[in-house]
Amino acid sequence: MANAAEHSTADGHAGVIGGNSRLGAARLLLWALAGALAVRQAVAVLRVPPAEWLGGFHLPGTLPGPGGPVAGPVAGSVYDVGQFAGTPFAGLVLKPLAGLAAPSLEVAWTCVTLLFVAAIGLVAARGLPDPVPRRTALLAAPVLTALMMVSLPVREAASPGRTAVVPVLLVLLAVFRVPGDRPAGFLVGLAAALQPALLLFAPLLWLTGRRPAARTAAVTFAVATALSWAALPRDSWTYWVHHLGGTGLGGAPDGLANQSVHGALLRLGLTGPAEVLLYAALAGAVVWFGLRRAVRYARDGQLLLAVAVTGCVAVAVSPTGWRHQLLWVLLAVAGKVGKRAADRRVWPVAVVLAMTLPSAVLLPNLTALAPVRDNVLLLTAVAAACAVPFLPRSSPYWRDPVPTDYGRPAAARWSRVPLLPFWRRVLSRPNLLLELLLIRVGYSLYSHIRAAAPTSRSLAEGNGSQILGIEKALGLDIEHAVNHAVVATPWLEAFFNFYYTSFHFVVPLTILAVLYWRRPGDYRWARASLGLATVLALAGFWLYPLAPPRLMPGLGFVDTVHGPQDLANPSYGAMTAISNQYAAMPSLHFGWSLWCGIVIVVLAPKGWQKLLGALHPLITVCAIVATANHWVLDAVGGAVVVTAGFGLVHVLSGPRGLRVDLPAQQSGNAGDRSPAANVGAKAADVPAKAAVEPVAGPRP
């Protein structure tokens, strides 16, 4: 395929000069980022002790020594210790490496693997379907390379003895860069010899009209396998017969690292003939639907997507589809999903999150979600292969999706605080799946950062004494009196305990859900202000660890929620394992409740609703003080970060204002809009009954 940059759209001469300079600078920065991530990955891999480099695989001719593998007359199978999961042909290829010194082998292996990853990014970027916008053509390669460097497959593929990156590069070179069917088929056959499930690319080549390449791929795979049988008969018998295509080699087949249909069924507790039959049926269905889709995309001109779909099918149906073999999923971001411009980000974001973050970050630790959480990568691969509705290039939405509705430009209220020119308020409802993903990941990262904040007992108690001293000077030290008055009133203690433990998450999530459904424009600024306030609170947790009243020794506070705390035990019981007990300043219990109250008072249409909204933060501040979980000044800190959150949103996107009618919001007339935009204008996702919506954006 020709270079994508050659097919990019043309601009005016002046625009090309200015745009090229900016894009060139952005491209250099992205390549620098990819290089930094590669160095970080290399440093992490090179920390592996030398003795673990290849010596643990017991390759013929290697002997594990104290400083690493050394040459020696050692006979045995590459599968003796159960660490090697590759094919006998891969073991045969690795055999010449046995005589290399450990430090040289480590450096060479790591550098070559990371260079192969960069090559994959370059080849894949040139395989994007035409026409390719200029920005995409210039930035796709460094962006994809950077994403691969932080992805789970590459982080594991760079480990000793892993060859998963090589088959991906061989297939991409065969499809996009190597001229002639026979050389291309030879590379595909070599890839299949290293990872047998990739032989599915032979049917793809056959069905897309490249039959000589398909025949050559099959012959190359057969010859390589026969060669490994001749050179390593015992290993070949172990791999192909005793372990049925490598099942159980390199790790338990039901382990989380085996992200295949077979591994998922084993994790669900299915065994024996029933599991084998179900696995065969599911694998056959995935192959049938996946290959049909891949052929359709290839004929549509989306060859990179066809390759990615076939790779996802291969890993999913293989008896052992290890995580480091799932780089194909990341290549599936080449497909476009969704008619609206706002929906185009959902699939790429979902793929990037699934490929870079642990499953525990994506989904909460609930037993009911375990089957999904344990198989996130597999489900993503199967979705890419069989379910995700990628748009064909013939679709009117391929190049012209339904545009996003933005509010009118609005000047800043404070002339000395200009609005940021790249931030515009959006009127349409955001994609629900994307919102749920970002909220879940954001809260998970917040929990991890909060838990990792400093937890020095002496520092936290010293800060607690400092806060108490300030409150005494200001006459605000009411915590002890309120706490004991509530303890003396059982029904009041039970009420505040219930309020403290029950409404912290329920009320904000309910408000966000109602705003999302009824007032999408207001949902965006409300969600943004809450997120910014929470980020600011994290800075407080790190910079000022604070012991709450219930954890201050000698002051006589009663912990009404958690029960008596053993202050002689640094961990303070089981609650410390759940969250950082010294993340008290500012109080997000009060901060989030204040956010809820402000949003309800501003947006609620009825007076009784506004009254309930105003009461919520008042009751919450009483609860956090009565239960001895916060100082009064903690609530002040919560109010400060919430105020700052609302202020930042105002600076970024301007004040709220009366919404104008939809026709007045659209620039130009209907004749100036694309067919897809005209369709989208009729289906614009903005509630017509809303009387007040945010209408703001960058100043003209």
Short mmCIF file of N, CA and C in Angstrom, two decimals, residues 366-491:
data_model
loop_
_atom_site.label_atom_id
_atom_site.label_comp_id
_atom_site.label_asym_id
_atom_site.label_seq_id
_atom_site.Cartn_x
_atom_site.Cartn_y
_atom_site.Cartn_z
N LEU A 366 -16.25 -7.56 42.41
CA LEU A 366 -17.50 -8.22 42.81
C LEU A 366 -17.53 -9.63 42.23
N THR A 367 -18.04 -10.57 43.02
CA THR A 367 -18.06 -11.97 42.58
C THR A 367 -18.87 -12.14 41.30
N ALA A 368 -19.97 -11.41 41.20
CA ALA A 368 -20.82 -11.55 40.02
C ALA A 368 -20.11 -11.10 38.74
N LEU A 369 -19.13 -10.20 38.87
CA LEU A 369 -18.43 -9.69 37.70
C LEU A 369 -17.15 -10.45 37.39
N ALA A 370 -16.83 -11.47 38.20
CA ALA A 370 -15.57 -12.20 38.01
C ALA A 370 -15.44 -12.81 36.61
N PRO A 371 -16.50 -13.44 36.04
CA PRO A 371 -16.33 -14.00 34.68
C PRO A 371 -15.98 -12.95 33.63
N VAL A 372 -16.47 -11.73 33.81
CA VAL A 372 -16.12 -10.67 32.86
C VAL A 372 -14.74 -10.11 33.19
N ARG A 373 -14.48 -9.85 34.47
CA ARG A 373 -13.21 -9.26 34.87
C ARG A 373 -12.02 -10.16 34.53
N ASP A 374 -12.19 -11.46 34.65
CA ASP A 374 -11.09 -12.39 34.38
C ASP A 374 -10.84 -12.59 32.88
N ASN A 375 -11.76 -12.13 32.05
CA ASN A 375 -11.64 -12.39 30.60
C ASN A 375 -11.79 -11.12 29.78
N VAL A 376 -11.32 -9.99 30.33
CA VAL A 376 -11.49 -8.71 29.64
C VAL A 376 -10.81 -8.72 28.27
N LEU A 377 -9.57 -9.19 28.21
CA LEU A 377 -8.85 -9.20 26.93
C LEU A 377 -9.50 -10.14 25.93
N LEU A 378 -9.93 -11.32 26.40
CA LEU A 378 -10.61 -12.25 25.50
C LEU A 378 -11.90 -11.65 24.97
N LEU A 379 -12.70 -11.07 25.83
CA LEU A 379 -13.97 -10.48 25.39
C LEU A 379 -13.73 -9.34 24.41
N THR A 380 -12.68 -8.56 24.63
CA THR A 380 -12.36 -7.49 23.69
C THR A 380 -11.97 -8.06 22.33
N ALA A 381 -11.18 -9.14 22.34
CA ALA A 381 -10.78 -9.76 21.07
C ALA A 381 -11.97 -10.36 20.34
N VAL A 382 -12.84 -11.06 21.06
CA VAL A 382 -14.02 -11.66 20.44
C VAL A 382 -14.97 -10.57 19.92
N ALA A 383 -15.10 -9.49 20.69
CA ALA A 383 -15.94 -8.38 20.22
C ALA A 383 -15.39 -7.80 18.93
N ALA A 384 -14.08 -7.58 18.87
CA ALA A 384 -13.48 -7.05 17.63
C ALA A 384 -13.68 -8.02 16.47
N ALA A 385 -13.62 -9.32 16.74
CA ALA A 385 -13.71 -10.31 15.67
C ALA A 385 -15.14 -10.51 15.18
N CYS A 386 -16.12 -10.46 16.09
CA CYS A 386 -17.46 -10.92 15.73
C CYS A 386 -18.59 -9.93 15.96
N ALA A 387 -18.39 -8.91 16.78
CA ALA A 387 -19.55 -8.14 17.23
C ALA A 387 -19.49 -6.66 16.91
N VAL A 388 -18.35 -6.02 16.99
CA VAL A 388 -18.28 -4.56 16.86
C VAL A 388 -18.69 -4.16 15.44
N PRO A 389 -19.69 -3.27 15.30
CA PRO A 389 -20.19 -2.91 13.95
C PRO A 389 -19.32 -1.85 13.28
N PHE A 390 -18.19 -2.28 12.75
CA PHE A 390 -17.31 -1.34 12.04
C PHE A 390 -18.01 -0.84 10.77
N LEU A 391 -17.84 0.44 10.49
CA LEU A 391 -18.49 1.03 9.32
C LEU A 391 -17.76 0.64 8.03
N PRO A 392 -18.50 0.35 6.97
CA PRO A 392 -17.85 0.17 5.66
C PRO A 392 -17.49 1.52 5.07
N ARG A 393 -16.55 1.53 4.16
CA ARG A 393 -16.14 2.79 3.55
C ARG A 393 -17.22 3.39 2.68
N SER A 394 -18.21 2.58 2.29
CA SER A 394 -19.30 3.10 1.48
C SER A 394 -20.33 3.85 2.31
N SER A 395 -20.23 3.78 3.63
CA SER A 395 -21.20 4.45 4.49
C SER A 395 -21.04 5.97 4.37
N PRO A 396 -22.15 6.73 4.33
CA PRO A 396 -22.03 8.20 4.29
C PRO A 396 -21.41 8.77 5.56
N TYR A 397 -21.37 7.97 6.64
CA TYR A 397 -20.79 8.45 7.89
C TYR A 397 -19.30 8.14 8.01
N TRP A 398 -18.74 7.46 7.00
CA TRP A 398 -17.32 7.10 7.07
C TRP A 398 -16.44 8.34 7.20
N ARG A 399 -16.68 9.31 6.34
CA ARG A 399 -15.87 10.54 6.37
C ARG A 399 -16.60 11.69 7.03
N ASP A 400 -17.94 11.66 7.05
CA ASP A 400 -18.72 12.78 7.57
C ASP A 400 -19.70 12.29 8.64
N PRO A 401 -19.21 12.05 9.86
CA PRO A 401 -20.14 11.63 10.92
C PRO A 401 -21.04 12.78 11.34
N VAL A 402 -22.09 12.43 12.06
CA VAL A 402 -23.00 13.46 12.57
C VAL A 402 -22.21 14.37 13.50
N PRO A 403 -22.18 15.67 13.23
CA PRO A 403 -21.33 16.56 14.03
C PRO A 403 -21.85 16.73 15.45
N THR A 404 -20.97 17.13 16.32
CA THR A 404 -21.31 17.40 17.71
C THR A 404 -21.87 18.81 17.83
N ASP A 405 -22.92 18.97 18.63
CA ASP A 405 -23.54 20.27 18.83
C ASP A 405 -22.83 21.01 19.97
N TYR A 406 -22.27 22.17 19.64
CA TYR A 406 -21.59 23.00 20.63
C TYR A 406 -22.42 24.24 20.93
N GLY A 407 -22.22 24.79 22.12
CA GLY A 407 -22.88 26.03 22.47
C GLY A 407 -22.26 27.22 21.76
N ARG A 408 -22.98 28.34 21.78
CA ARG A 408 -22.45 29.56 21.18
C ARG A 408 -21.23 30.03 21.94
N PRO A 409 -20.28 30.68 21.24
CA PRO A 409 -19.14 31.27 21.96
C PRO A 409 -19.62 32.28 22.98
N ALA A 410 -19.00 32.27 24.14
CA ALA A 410 -19.37 33.20 25.21
C ALA A 410 -18.12 33.83 25.79
N ALA A 411 -18.18 35.12 26.03
CA ALA A 411 -17.04 35.82 26.59
C ALA A 411 -16.90 35.47 28.07
N ALA A 412 -15.69 35.55 28.58
CA ALA A 412 -15.45 35.27 29.99
C ALA A 412 -16.09 36.35 30.84
N ARG A 413 -16.58 35.95 32.02
CA ARG A 413 -17.21 36.90 32.92
C ARG A 413 -16.17 37.85 33.50
N TRP A 414 -14.97 37.32 33.72
CA TRP A 414 -13.88 38.14 34.24
C TRP A 414 -12.90 38.41 33.10
N SER A 415 -12.74 39.66 32.74
CA SER A 415 -11.94 40.01 31.57
C SER A 415 -10.49 39.58 31.71
N ARG A 416 -9.98 39.52 32.94
CA ARG A 416 -8.59 39.13 33.15
C ARG A 416 -8.39 37.62 33.17
N VAL A 417 -9.47 36.86 33.11
CA VAL A 417 -9.38 35.39 33.10
C VAL A 417 -10.01 34.91 31.79
N PRO A 418 -9.26 34.87 30.71
CA PRO A 418 -9.84 34.47 29.41
C PRO A 418 -10.16 32.99 29.38
N LEU A 419 -11.11 32.65 28.52
CA LEU A 419 -11.45 31.24 28.32
C LEU A 419 -10.38 30.56 27.49
N LEU A 420 -10.16 29.29 27.74
CA LEU A 420 -9.21 28.55 26.94
C LEU A 420 -9.80 28.31 25.55
N PRO A 421 -9.05 28.56 24.49
CA PRO A 421 -9.63 28.52 23.14
C PRO A 421 -9.99 27.12 22.66
N PHE A 422 -9.43 26.07 23.28
CA PHE A 422 -9.69 24.73 22.76
C PHE A 422 -10.82 24.03 23.50
N TRP A 423 -11.44 24.68 24.49
CA TRP A 423 -12.47 24.03 25.30
C TRP A 423 -13.82 24.66 24.94
N ARG A 424 -14.72 23.84 24.45
CA ARG A 424 -16.06 24.32 24.11
C ARG A 424 -17.11 23.48 24.81
N ARG A 425 -18.16 24.11 25.26
CA ARG A 425 -19.24 23.37 25.91
C ARG A 425 -20.06 22.63 24.87
N VAL A 426 -20.36 21.39 25.20
CA VAL A 426 -21.09 20.51 24.29
C VAL A 426 -22.53 20.39 24.78
N LEU A 427 -23.48 20.45 23.84
CA LEU A 427 -24.89 20.39 24.20
C LEU A 427 -25.45 18.98 24.12
N SER A 428 -24.88 18.14 23.28
CA SER A 428 -25.46 16.82 23.06
C SER A 428 -25.06 15.87 24.19
N ARG A 429 -25.84 14.81 24.33
CA ARG A 429 -25.59 13.81 25.37
C ARG A 429 -24.36 12.99 25.03
N PRO A 430 -23.43 12.80 25.97
CA PRO A 430 -22.24 11.99 25.68
C PRO A 430 -22.59 10.51 25.57
N ASN A 431 -21.69 9.75 25.01
CA ASN A 431 -21.91 8.31 24.87
C ASN A 431 -21.90 7.65 26.25
N LEU A 432 -22.92 6.85 26.53
CA LEU A 432 -23.07 6.26 27.86
C LEU A 432 -21.95 5.29 28.19
N LEU A 433 -21.58 4.44 27.23
CA LEU A 433 -20.53 3.47 27.50
C LEU A 433 -19.21 4.17 27.80
N LEU A 434 -18.89 5.21 27.04
CA LEU A 434 -17.66 5.94 27.29
C LEU A 434 -17.68 6.60 28.65
N GLU A 435 -18.82 7.16 29.03
CA GLU A 435 -18.92 7.79 30.35
C GLU A 435 -18.72 6.78 31.46
N LEU A 436 -19.37 5.62 31.34
CA LEU A 436 -19.22 4.60 32.38
C LEU A 436 -17.78 4.12 32.49
N LEU A 437 -17.12 3.93 31.34
CA LEU A 437 -15.72 3.51 31.36
C LEU A 437 -14.85 4.55 32.06
N LEU A 438 -15.02 5.81 31.69
CA LEU A 438 -14.17 6.85 32.25
C LEU A 438 -14.46 7.06 33.74
N ILE A 439 -15.73 6.98 34.14
CA ILE A 439 -16.06 7.14 35.55
C ILE A 439 -15.45 6.01 36.37
N ARG A 440 -15.60 4.78 35.86
CA ARG A 440 -15.06 3.64 36.60
C ARG A 440 -13.53 3.71 36.69
N VAL A 441 -12.87 3.99 35.58
CA VAL A 441 -11.41 4.07 35.59
C VAL A 441 -10.95 5.24 36.44
N GLY A 442 -11.64 6.38 36.32
CA GLY A 442 -11.27 7.54 37.13
C GLY A 442 -11.39 7.28 38.61
N TYR A 443 -12.48 6.62 39.03
CA TYR A 443 -12.64 6.34 40.45
C TYR A 443 -11.63 5.31 40.92
N SER A 444 -11.33 4.33 40.08
CA SER A 444 -10.35 3.33 40.47
C SER A 444 -8.97 3.95 40.65
N LEU A 445 -8.58 4.83 39.71
CA LEU A 445 -7.30 5.52 39.85
C LEU A 445 -7.30 6.41 41.09
N TYR A 446 -8.42 7.08 41.36
CA TYR A 446 -8.53 7.90 42.57
C TYR A 446 -8.32 7.04 43.81
N SER A 447 -8.93 5.86 43.85
CA SER A 447 -8.79 4.98 45.01
C SER A 447 -7.34 4.52 45.18
N HIS A 448 -6.67 4.18 44.07
CA HIS A 448 -5.29 3.72 44.17
C HIS A 448 -4.36 4.85 44.62
N ILE A 449 -4.57 6.05 44.07
CA ILE A 449 -3.72 7.19 44.46
C ILE A 449 -3.97 7.56 45.91
N ARG A 450 -5.23 7.56 46.32
CA ARG A 450 -5.55 7.87 47.71
C ARG A 450 -4.92 6.85 48.65
N ALA A 451 -4.99 5.56 48.27
CA ALA A 451 -4.41 4.52 49.12
C ALA A 451 -2.89 4.61 49.17
N ALA A 452 -2.28 5.15 48.10
CA ALA A 452 -0.82 5.25 48.06
C ALA A 452 -0.29 6.52 48.70
N ALA A 453 -1.17 7.42 49.16
CA ALA A 453 -0.73 8.65 49.80
C ALA A 453 0.03 8.34 51.09
N PRO A 454 0.90 9.25 51.53
CA PRO A 454 1.68 8.99 52.75
C PRO A 454 0.80 8.66 53.94
N THR A 455 1.22 7.67 54.74
CA THR A 455 0.44 7.21 55.89
C THR A 455 1.29 7.19 57.16
N SER A 456 2.19 8.16 57.30
CA SER A 456 3.02 8.23 58.50
C SER A 456 2.17 8.59 59.70
N ARG A 457 2.19 7.72 60.70
CA ARG A 457 1.35 7.95 61.88
C ARG A 457 1.78 9.20 62.63
N SER A 458 3.08 9.37 62.84
CA SER A 458 3.55 10.52 63.60
C SER A 458 3.22 11.83 62.88
N LEU A 459 3.41 11.85 61.54
CA LEU A 459 3.11 13.05 60.78
C LEU A 459 1.62 13.35 60.80
N ALA A 460 0.79 12.31 60.62
CA ALA A 460 -0.66 12.51 60.60
C ALA A 460 -1.17 12.99 61.96
N GLU A 461 -0.65 12.42 63.04
CA GLU A 461 -1.09 12.85 64.37
C GLU A 461 -0.58 14.25 64.69
N GLY A 462 0.64 14.58 64.20
CA GLY A 462 1.14 15.94 64.39
C GLY A 462 0.27 16.96 63.67
N ASN A 463 -0.15 16.62 62.44
CA ASN A 463 -1.05 17.52 61.72
C ASN A 463 -2.41 17.62 62.39
N GLY A 464 -2.86 16.49 62.99
CA GLY A 464 -4.12 16.53 63.72
C GLY A 464 -4.05 17.47 64.91
N SER A 465 -2.92 17.44 65.64
CA SER A 465 -2.75 18.37 66.76
C SER A 465 -2.71 19.81 66.26
N GLN A 466 -2.10 20.02 65.09
CA GLN A 466 -2.05 21.36 64.51
C GLN A 466 -3.45 21.86 64.16
N ILE A 467 -4.26 21.01 63.56
CA ILE A 467 -5.63 21.39 63.20
C ILE A 467 -6.43 21.70 64.46
N LEU A 468 -6.28 20.86 65.49
CA LEU A 468 -7.01 21.10 66.73
C LEU A 468 -6.60 22.43 67.35
N GLY A 469 -5.31 22.75 67.30
CA GLY A 469 -4.86 24.02 67.84
C GLY A 469 -5.45 25.21 67.09
N ILE A 470 -5.53 25.11 65.75
CA ILE A 470 -6.13 26.20 64.97
C ILE A 470 -7.60 26.35 65.30
N GLU A 471 -8.30 25.22 65.45
CA GLU A 471 -9.73 25.30 65.77
C GLU A 471 -9.96 25.90 67.15
N LYS A 472 -9.09 25.58 68.11
CA LYS A 472 -9.24 26.19 69.43
C LYS A 472 -9.03 27.70 69.36
N ALA A 473 -8.07 28.12 68.55
CA ALA A 473 -7.84 29.55 68.42
C ALA A 473 -9.02 30.25 67.76
N LEU A 474 -9.70 29.55 66.87
CA LEU A 474 -10.86 30.14 66.18
C LEU A 474 -12.18 29.86 66.87
N GLY A 475 -12.15 29.06 67.92
CA GLY A 475 -13.39 28.71 68.61
C GLY A 475 -14.24 27.70 67.87
N LEU A 476 -13.60 26.85 67.06
CA LEU A 476 -14.33 25.86 66.26
C LEU A 476 -14.17 24.44 66.79
N ASP A 477 -13.52 24.24 67.91
CA ASP A 477 -13.24 22.89 68.41
C ASP A 477 -14.48 22.31 69.10
N ILE A 478 -15.47 21.95 68.29
CA ILE A 478 -16.74 21.43 68.82
C ILE A 478 -16.85 19.92 68.64
N GLU A 479 -15.82 19.28 68.05
CA GLU A 479 -15.93 17.86 67.69
C GLU A 479 -16.19 16.97 68.90
N HIS A 480 -15.43 17.19 69.99
CA HIS A 480 -15.55 16.30 71.15
C HIS A 480 -16.94 16.41 71.77
N ALA A 481 -17.43 17.62 71.94
CA ALA A 481 -18.75 17.81 72.55
C ALA A 481 -19.85 17.21 71.68
N VAL A 482 -19.77 17.43 70.36
CA VAL A 482 -20.79 16.89 69.45
C VAL A 482 -20.74 15.37 69.44
N ASN A 483 -19.53 14.82 69.39
CA ASN A 483 -19.37 13.37 69.35
C ASN A 483 -19.97 12.70 70.58
N HIS A 484 -19.70 13.21 71.75
CA HIS A 484 -20.22 12.58 72.96
C HIS A 484 -21.71 12.83 73.14
N ALA A 485 -22.21 13.97 72.67
CA ALA A 485 -23.65 14.21 72.75
C ALA A 485 -24.40 13.23 71.87
N VAL A 486 -23.86 12.92 70.70
CA VAL A 486 -24.50 11.96 69.81
C VAL A 486 -24.41 10.56 70.37
N VAL A 487 -23.26 10.19 70.95
CA VAL A 487 -23.12 8.86 71.55
C VAL A 487 -24.12 8.67 72.68
N ALA A 488 -24.45 9.74 73.39
CA ALA A 488 -25.42 9.64 74.48
C ALA A 488 -26.85 9.55 73.98
N THR A 489 -27.07 9.72 72.69
CA THR A 489 -28.41 9.65 72.12
C THR A 489 -28.42 8.53 71.08
N PRO A 490 -28.80 7.31 71.42
CA PRO A 490 -28.65 6.15 70.52
C PRO A 490 -29.31 6.34 69.16
N TRP A 491 -30.54 6.88 69.13
CA TRP A 491 -31.22 7.00 67.84
C TRP A 491 -30.50 7.99 66.93
#
